[in-house]
Short mmCIF file of C-alpha atoms in Angstrom, two decimals:
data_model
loop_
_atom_site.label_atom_id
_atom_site.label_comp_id
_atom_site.label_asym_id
_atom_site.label_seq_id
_atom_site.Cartn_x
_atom_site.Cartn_y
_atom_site.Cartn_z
CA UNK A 648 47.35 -18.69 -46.52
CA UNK A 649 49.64 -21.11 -44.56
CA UNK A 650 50.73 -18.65 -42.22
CA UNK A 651 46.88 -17.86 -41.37
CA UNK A 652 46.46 -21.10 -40.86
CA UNK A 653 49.34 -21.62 -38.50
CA UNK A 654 47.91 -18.96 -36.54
CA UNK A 655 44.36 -20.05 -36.52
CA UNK A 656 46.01 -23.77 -35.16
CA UNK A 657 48.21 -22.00 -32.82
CA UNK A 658 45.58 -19.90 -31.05
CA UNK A 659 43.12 -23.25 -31.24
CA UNK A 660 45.74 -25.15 -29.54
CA UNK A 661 46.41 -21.71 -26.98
CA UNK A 662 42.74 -22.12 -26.36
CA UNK A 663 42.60 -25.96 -25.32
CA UNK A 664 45.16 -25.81 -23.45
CA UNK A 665 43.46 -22.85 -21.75
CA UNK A 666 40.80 -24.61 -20.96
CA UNK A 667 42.06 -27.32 -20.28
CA UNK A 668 44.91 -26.62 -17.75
CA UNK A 669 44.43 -27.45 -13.80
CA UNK A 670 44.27 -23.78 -12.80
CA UNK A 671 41.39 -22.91 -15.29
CA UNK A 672 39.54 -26.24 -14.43
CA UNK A 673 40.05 -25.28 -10.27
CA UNK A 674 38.91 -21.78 -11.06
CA UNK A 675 35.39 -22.87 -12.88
CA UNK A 676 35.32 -25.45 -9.84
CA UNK A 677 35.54 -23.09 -7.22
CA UNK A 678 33.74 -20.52 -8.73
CA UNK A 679 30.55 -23.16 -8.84
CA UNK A 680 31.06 -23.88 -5.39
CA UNK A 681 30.75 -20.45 -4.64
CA UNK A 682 27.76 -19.77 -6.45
CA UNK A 683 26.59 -22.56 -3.99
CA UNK A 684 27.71 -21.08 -1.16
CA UNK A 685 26.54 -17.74 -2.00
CA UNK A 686 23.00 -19.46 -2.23
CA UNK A 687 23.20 -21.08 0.78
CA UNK A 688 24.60 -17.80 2.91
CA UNK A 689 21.77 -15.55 1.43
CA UNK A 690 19.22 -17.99 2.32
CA UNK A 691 20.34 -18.63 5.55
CA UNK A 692 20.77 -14.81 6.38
CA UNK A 693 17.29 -14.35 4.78
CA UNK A 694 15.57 -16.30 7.05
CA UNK A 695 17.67 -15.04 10.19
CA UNK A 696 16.18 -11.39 9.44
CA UNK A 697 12.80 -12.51 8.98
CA UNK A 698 13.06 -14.67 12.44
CA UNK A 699 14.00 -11.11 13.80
CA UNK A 700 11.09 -9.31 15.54
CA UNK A 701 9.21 -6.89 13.20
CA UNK A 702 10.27 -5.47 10.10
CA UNK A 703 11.12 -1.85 8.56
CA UNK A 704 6.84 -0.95 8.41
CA UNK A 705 6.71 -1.81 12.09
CA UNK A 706 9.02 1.25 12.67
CA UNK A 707 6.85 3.51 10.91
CA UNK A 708 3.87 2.58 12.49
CA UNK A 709 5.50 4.53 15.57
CA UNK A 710 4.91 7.60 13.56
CA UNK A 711 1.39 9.16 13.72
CA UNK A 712 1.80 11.43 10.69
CA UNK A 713 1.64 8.25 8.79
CA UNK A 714 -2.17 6.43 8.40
CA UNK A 715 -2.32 2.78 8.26
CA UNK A 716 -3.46 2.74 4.46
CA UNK A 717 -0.27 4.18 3.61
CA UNK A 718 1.50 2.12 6.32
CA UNK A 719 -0.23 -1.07 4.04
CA UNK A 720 0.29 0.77 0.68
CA UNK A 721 4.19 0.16 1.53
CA UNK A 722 3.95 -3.08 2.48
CA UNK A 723 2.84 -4.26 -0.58
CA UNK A 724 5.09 -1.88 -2.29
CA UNK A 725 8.28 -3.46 -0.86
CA UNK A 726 6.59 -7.26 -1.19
CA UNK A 727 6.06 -7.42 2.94
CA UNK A 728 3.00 -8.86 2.37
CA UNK A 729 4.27 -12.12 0.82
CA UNK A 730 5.17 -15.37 2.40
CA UNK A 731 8.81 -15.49 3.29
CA UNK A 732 9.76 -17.76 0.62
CA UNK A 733 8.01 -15.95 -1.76
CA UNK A 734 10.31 -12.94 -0.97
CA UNK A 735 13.31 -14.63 -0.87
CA UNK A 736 12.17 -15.84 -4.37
CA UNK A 737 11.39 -13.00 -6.28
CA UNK A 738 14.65 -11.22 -4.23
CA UNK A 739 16.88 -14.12 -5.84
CA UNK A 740 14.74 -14.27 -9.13
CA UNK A 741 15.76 -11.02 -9.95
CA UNK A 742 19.34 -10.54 -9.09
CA UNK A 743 19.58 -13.83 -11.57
CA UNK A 744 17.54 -11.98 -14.28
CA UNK A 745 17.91 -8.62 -13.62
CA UNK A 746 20.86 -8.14 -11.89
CA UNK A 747 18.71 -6.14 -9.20
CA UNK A 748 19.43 -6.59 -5.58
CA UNK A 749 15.92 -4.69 -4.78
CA UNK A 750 14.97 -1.16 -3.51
CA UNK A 751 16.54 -0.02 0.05
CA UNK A 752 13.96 0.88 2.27
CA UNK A 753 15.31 3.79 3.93
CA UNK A 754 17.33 5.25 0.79
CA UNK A 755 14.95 4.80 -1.51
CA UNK A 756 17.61 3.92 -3.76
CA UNK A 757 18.96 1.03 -5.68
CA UNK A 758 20.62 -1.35 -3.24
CA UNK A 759 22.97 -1.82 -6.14
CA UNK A 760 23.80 1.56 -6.70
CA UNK A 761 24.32 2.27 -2.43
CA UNK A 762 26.96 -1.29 -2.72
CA UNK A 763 28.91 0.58 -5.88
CA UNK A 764 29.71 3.50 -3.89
CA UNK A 765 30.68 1.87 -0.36
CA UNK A 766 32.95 -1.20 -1.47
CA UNK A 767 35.11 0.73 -3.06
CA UNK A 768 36.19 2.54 0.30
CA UNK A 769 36.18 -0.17 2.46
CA UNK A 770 38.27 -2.37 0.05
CA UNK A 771 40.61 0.79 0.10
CA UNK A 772 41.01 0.15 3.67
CA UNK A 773 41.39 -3.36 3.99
CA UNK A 774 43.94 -3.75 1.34
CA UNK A 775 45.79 -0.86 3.13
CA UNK A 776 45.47 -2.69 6.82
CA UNK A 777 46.82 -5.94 5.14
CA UNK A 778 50.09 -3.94 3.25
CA UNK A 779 50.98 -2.71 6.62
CA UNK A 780 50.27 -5.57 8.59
CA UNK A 781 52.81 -7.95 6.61
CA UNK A 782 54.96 -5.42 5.87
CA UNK A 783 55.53 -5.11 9.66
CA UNK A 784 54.26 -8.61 10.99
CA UNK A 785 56.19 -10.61 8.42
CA UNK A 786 59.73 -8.91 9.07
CA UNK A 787 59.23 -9.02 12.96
CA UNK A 788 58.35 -12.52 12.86
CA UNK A 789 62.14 -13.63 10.73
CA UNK A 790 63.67 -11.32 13.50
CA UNK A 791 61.85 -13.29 16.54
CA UNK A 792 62.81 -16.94 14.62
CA UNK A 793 66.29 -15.75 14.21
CA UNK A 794 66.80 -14.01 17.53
CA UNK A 795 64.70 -17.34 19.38
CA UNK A 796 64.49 -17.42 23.37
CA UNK A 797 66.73 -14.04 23.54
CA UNK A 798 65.42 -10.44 24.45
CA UNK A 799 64.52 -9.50 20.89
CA UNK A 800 62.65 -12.58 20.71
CA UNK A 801 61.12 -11.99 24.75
CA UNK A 802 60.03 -8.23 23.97
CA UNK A 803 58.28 -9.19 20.65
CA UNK A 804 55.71 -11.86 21.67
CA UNK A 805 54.70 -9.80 24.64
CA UNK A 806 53.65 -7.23 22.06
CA UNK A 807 51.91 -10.02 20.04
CA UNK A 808 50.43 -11.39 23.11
CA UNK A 809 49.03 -8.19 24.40
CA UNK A 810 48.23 -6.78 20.65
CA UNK A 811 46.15 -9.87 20.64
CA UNK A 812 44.64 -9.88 23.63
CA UNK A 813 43.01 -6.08 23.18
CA UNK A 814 39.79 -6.24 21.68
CA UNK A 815 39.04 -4.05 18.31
CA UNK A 816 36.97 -1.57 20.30
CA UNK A 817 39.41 -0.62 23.31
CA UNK A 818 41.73 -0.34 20.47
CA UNK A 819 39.74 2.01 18.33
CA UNK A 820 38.77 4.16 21.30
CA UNK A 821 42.76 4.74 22.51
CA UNK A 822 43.45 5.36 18.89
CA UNK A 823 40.30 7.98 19.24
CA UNK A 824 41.48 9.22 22.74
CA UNK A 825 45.47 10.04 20.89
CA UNK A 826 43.22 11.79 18.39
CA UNK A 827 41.72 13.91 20.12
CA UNK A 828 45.16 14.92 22.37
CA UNK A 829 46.83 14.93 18.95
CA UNK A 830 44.12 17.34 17.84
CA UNK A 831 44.30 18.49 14.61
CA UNK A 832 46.90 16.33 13.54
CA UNK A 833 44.98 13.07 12.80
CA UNK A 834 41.20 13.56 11.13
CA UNK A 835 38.80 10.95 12.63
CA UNK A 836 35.59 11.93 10.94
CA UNK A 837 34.73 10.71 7.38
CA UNK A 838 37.06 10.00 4.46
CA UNK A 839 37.98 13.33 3.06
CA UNK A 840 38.48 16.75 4.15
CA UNK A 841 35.48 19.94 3.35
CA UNK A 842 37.93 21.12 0.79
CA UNK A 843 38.68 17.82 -0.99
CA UNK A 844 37.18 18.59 -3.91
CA UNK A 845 38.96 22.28 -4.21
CA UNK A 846 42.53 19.78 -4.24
CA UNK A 847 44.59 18.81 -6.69
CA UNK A 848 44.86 14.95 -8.13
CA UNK A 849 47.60 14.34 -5.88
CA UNK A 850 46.24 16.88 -2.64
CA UNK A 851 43.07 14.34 -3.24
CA UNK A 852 45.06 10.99 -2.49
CA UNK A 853 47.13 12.57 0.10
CA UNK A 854 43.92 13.55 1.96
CA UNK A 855 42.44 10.44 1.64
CA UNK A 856 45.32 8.68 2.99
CA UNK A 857 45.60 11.36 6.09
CA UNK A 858 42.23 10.36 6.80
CA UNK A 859 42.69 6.47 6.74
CA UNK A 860 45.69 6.12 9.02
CA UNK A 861 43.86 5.60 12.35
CA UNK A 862 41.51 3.28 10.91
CA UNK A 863 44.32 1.25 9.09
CA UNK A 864 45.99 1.04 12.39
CA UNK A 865 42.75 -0.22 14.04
CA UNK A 866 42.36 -2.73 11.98
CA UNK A 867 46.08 -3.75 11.55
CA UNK A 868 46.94 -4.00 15.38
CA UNK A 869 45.33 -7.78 16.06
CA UNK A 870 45.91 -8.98 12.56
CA UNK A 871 49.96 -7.81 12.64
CA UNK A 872 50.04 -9.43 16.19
CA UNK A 873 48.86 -13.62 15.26
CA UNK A 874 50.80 -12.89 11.84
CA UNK A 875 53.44 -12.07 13.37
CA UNK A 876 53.24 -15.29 15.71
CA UNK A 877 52.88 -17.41 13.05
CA UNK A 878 55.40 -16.46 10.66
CA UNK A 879 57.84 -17.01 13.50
CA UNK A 880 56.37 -20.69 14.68
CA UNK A 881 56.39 -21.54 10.96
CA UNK A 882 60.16 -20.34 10.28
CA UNK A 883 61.46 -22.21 13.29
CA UNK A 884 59.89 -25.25 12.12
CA UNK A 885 61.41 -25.04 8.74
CA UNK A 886 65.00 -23.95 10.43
CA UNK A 887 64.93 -27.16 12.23
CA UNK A 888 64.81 -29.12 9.06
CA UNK A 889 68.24 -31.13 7.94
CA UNK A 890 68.10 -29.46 4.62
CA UNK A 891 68.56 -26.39 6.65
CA UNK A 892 71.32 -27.80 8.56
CA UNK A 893 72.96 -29.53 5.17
CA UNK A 894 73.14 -25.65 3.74
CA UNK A 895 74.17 -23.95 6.82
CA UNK A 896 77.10 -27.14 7.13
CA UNK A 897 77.94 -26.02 2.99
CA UNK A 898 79.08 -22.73 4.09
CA UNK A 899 76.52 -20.54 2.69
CA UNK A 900 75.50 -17.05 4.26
CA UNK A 901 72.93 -17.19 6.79
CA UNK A 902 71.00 -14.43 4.97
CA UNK A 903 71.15 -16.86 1.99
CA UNK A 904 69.80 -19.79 4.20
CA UNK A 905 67.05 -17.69 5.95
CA UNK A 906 65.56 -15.89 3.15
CA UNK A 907 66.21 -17.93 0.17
CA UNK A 908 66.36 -21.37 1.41
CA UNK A 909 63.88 -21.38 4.78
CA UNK A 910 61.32 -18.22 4.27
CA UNK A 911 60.59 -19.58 0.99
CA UNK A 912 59.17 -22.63 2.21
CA UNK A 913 57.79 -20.75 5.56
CA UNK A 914 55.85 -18.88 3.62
CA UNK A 915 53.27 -20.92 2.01
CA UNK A 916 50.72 -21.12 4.88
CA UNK A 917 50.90 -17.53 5.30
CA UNK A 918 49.82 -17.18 1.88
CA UNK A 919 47.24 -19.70 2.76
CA UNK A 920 45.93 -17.58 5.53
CA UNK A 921 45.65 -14.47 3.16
CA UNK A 922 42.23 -15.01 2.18
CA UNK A 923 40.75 -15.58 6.00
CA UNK A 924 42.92 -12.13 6.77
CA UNK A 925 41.01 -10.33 3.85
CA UNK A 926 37.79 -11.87 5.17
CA UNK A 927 38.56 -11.18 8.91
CA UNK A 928 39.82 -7.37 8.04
CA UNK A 929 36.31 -6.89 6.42
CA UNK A 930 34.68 -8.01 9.78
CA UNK A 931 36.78 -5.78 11.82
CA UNK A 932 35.77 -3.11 9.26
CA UNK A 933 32.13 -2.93 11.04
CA UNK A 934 34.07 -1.37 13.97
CA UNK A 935 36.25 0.41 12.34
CA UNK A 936 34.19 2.78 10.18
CA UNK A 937 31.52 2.77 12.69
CA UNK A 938 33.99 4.62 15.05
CA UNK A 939 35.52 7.08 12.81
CA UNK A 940 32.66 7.67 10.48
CA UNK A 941 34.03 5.83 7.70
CA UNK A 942 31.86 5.48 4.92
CA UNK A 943 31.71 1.55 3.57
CA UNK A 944 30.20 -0.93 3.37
CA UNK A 945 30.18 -2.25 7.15
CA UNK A 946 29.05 0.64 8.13
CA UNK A 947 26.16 0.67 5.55
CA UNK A 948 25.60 -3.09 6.79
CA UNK A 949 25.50 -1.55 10.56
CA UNK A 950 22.80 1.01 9.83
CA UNK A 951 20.59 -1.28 7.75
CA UNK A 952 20.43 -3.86 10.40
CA UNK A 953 19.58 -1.29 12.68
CA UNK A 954 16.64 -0.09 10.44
CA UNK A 955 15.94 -3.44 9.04
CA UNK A 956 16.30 -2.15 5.68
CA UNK A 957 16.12 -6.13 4.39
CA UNK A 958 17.28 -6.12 0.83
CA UNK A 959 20.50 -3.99 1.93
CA UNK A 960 21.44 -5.90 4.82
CA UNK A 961 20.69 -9.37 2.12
CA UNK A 962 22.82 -7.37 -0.34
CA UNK A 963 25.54 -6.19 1.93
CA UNK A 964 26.05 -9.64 3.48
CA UNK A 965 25.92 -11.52 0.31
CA UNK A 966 28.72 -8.78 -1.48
CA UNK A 967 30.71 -9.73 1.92
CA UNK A 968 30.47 -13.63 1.29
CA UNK A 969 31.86 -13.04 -2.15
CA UNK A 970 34.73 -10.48 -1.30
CA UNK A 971 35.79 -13.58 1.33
CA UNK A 972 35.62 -16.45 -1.81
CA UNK A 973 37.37 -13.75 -4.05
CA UNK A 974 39.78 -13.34 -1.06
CA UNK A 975 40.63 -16.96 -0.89
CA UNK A 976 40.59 -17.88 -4.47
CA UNK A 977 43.27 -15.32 -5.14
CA UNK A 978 45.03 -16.87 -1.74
CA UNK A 979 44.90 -20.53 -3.57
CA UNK A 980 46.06 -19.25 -6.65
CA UNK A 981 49.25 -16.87 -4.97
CA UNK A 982 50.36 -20.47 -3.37
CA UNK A 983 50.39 -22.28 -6.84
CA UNK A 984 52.67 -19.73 -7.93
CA UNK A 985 54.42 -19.11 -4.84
CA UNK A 986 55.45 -23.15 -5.14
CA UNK A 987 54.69 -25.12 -8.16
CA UNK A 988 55.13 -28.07 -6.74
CA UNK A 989 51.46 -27.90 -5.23
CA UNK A 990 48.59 -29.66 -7.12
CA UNK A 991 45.76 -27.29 -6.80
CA UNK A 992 43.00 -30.57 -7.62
CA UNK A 993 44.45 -31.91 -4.21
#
């Protein structure tokens, strides 16, 4: 009986401190403000659509197969025939109560349904392009801090610089152009092979992850270069600090002082800049699958605007406002552990 009620006090006491701490209290605050923002993005991008010229029935009016009873018939079907706040209304009203995102006008699917299948692939991607870019950009930037003003140093920021400097599109079309030399050593079309499903578990990932290396290079080239520029403006900053100075004058190991001492503190506002990178790799994702066929969710986004499917493009847009508040929640929350000296309230 006692020791029940030891445990019964103990998890009580578990759970109000829970609830209680800063990081559960920032989480429920952030998470509001996010609902807020989501709101406020979905509205504005609602109204940006409908300021568009025409809608999806104005493209099949082009179609003389199709009478203008039917033409009407769908109108109404797919609420066209409301005011735009009422639309936006009943569109909100029921993702609250219903968890329904609406009917895709081309598909003739479940919006929700079409957003289940794509994420998955493009968050596949990104996550891939951001392993490689600071596996490669955060190494290369210690190596240009150490090695400052000599050739090392010299040769890597004029790869940053002209990394940078290449938009994503010249980019993806060299990457296409080695391709097709290359030809048929690097797939460029779609996500698996004809005979995926005839492959083993293992044949299955190893196909998957033939088919994503040009696209995870696309999307890796301009993010590696300004990470890469960064992590070396932020370690010479911290090098030039006397604490530096005090350990290097202690006799420890350089290693010791660079990667213990200075890179931990150098780190911090790369960890910061995590959740813009997610958001900004999910951007550059548009270009990315729309080149080599790739099938998520900017691409989806791409073809609905085109076809002013409206409750996909709403959907797709508002899925890629929360990815980017996931993104930098998770950011926040790497830095508190990263350094607990950080107040997340401030």
């Amino acid at each position: 009986m006692t020791s029940t009620k030891f445990s019964r006090e103990t998890g009580w006491d578990w759970l109000v401190r829970l609830v209680t701490s800063e990081t559960f209290i920032y989480v429920v605050k952030r998470t509001l403000q996010a609902l807020l923002t989501l709101f406020l993005a979905s509205a504005l991008s609602f109204f940006i659509i409908k300021l568009s010229p025409g809608d999806y029935v104005d493209t099949l009016r082009q179609n003389p197969k199709i009478s203008p009873e039917r033409i009407e018939e769908i109108r109404r079907q797919f609420g066209l025939d409301k005011t735009w706040l009422e639309q936006f209304w009943l569109w909100l009203s029921r993702i609250i109560t219903k968890g329904d995102f609406g009917t895709s006008f081309v598909y003739q699917r479940s919006v929700g349904s079409l957003l289940w299948e794509r994420i998955p692939a493009t968050l596949i991607l990104a996550i891939a392009s951001l392993i490689v870019t600071w596996a490669i950009a955060i190494p290369l930037g210690i190596v240009a801090a150490v090695k400052q003003n000599r050739a090392t140093d010299r040769i890597l920021q004029v790869i940053s610089y002209t990394a940078q400097g290449f938009p994503s599109f010249i980019t993806v079309l060299f990457l296409l152009v080695i391709a097709q030399v290359t030809s048929p050593l690097f797939p460029v079309g779609g996500m698996t092979s004809i005979d995926h499903a005839d492959l083993s578990w293992f044949g299955k990932i190893i196909d998957v992850g033939w088919h994503m290396i040009l696209p995870t290079i696309a999307l890796s080239i301009t993010s590696f270069a300004g990470l890469q520029r960064i992590t070396r403006g932020e370690l010479l900053d911290v090098l030039r600090q006397d604490y530096i100075q005090t350990a290097r004058a202690k006799g420890l190991p350089e290693n010791r002082v660079i990667y213990v001492h200075a890179l931990r503190n150098a780190i911090n506002p790369l960890i910061t800049l995590l959740g813009f990178e997610l958001a900004g790799l999910l951007g550059g994702a548009f270009i990315a699958e729309q080149f080599f066929n790739w099938p998520g969710l900017g691409r989806l986004t791409l073809q609905a605007v085109i076809a002013k499917d409206q409750y996909l493009v709403m959907a797709s847009l508002v899925m890629s406002a929360v990815l980017l508040n996931v993104g930098n929640l998770l950011a926040d929350l790497l830095l508190k552990v990263a350094d607990p000296r950080i107040r997340l309230d401030s």
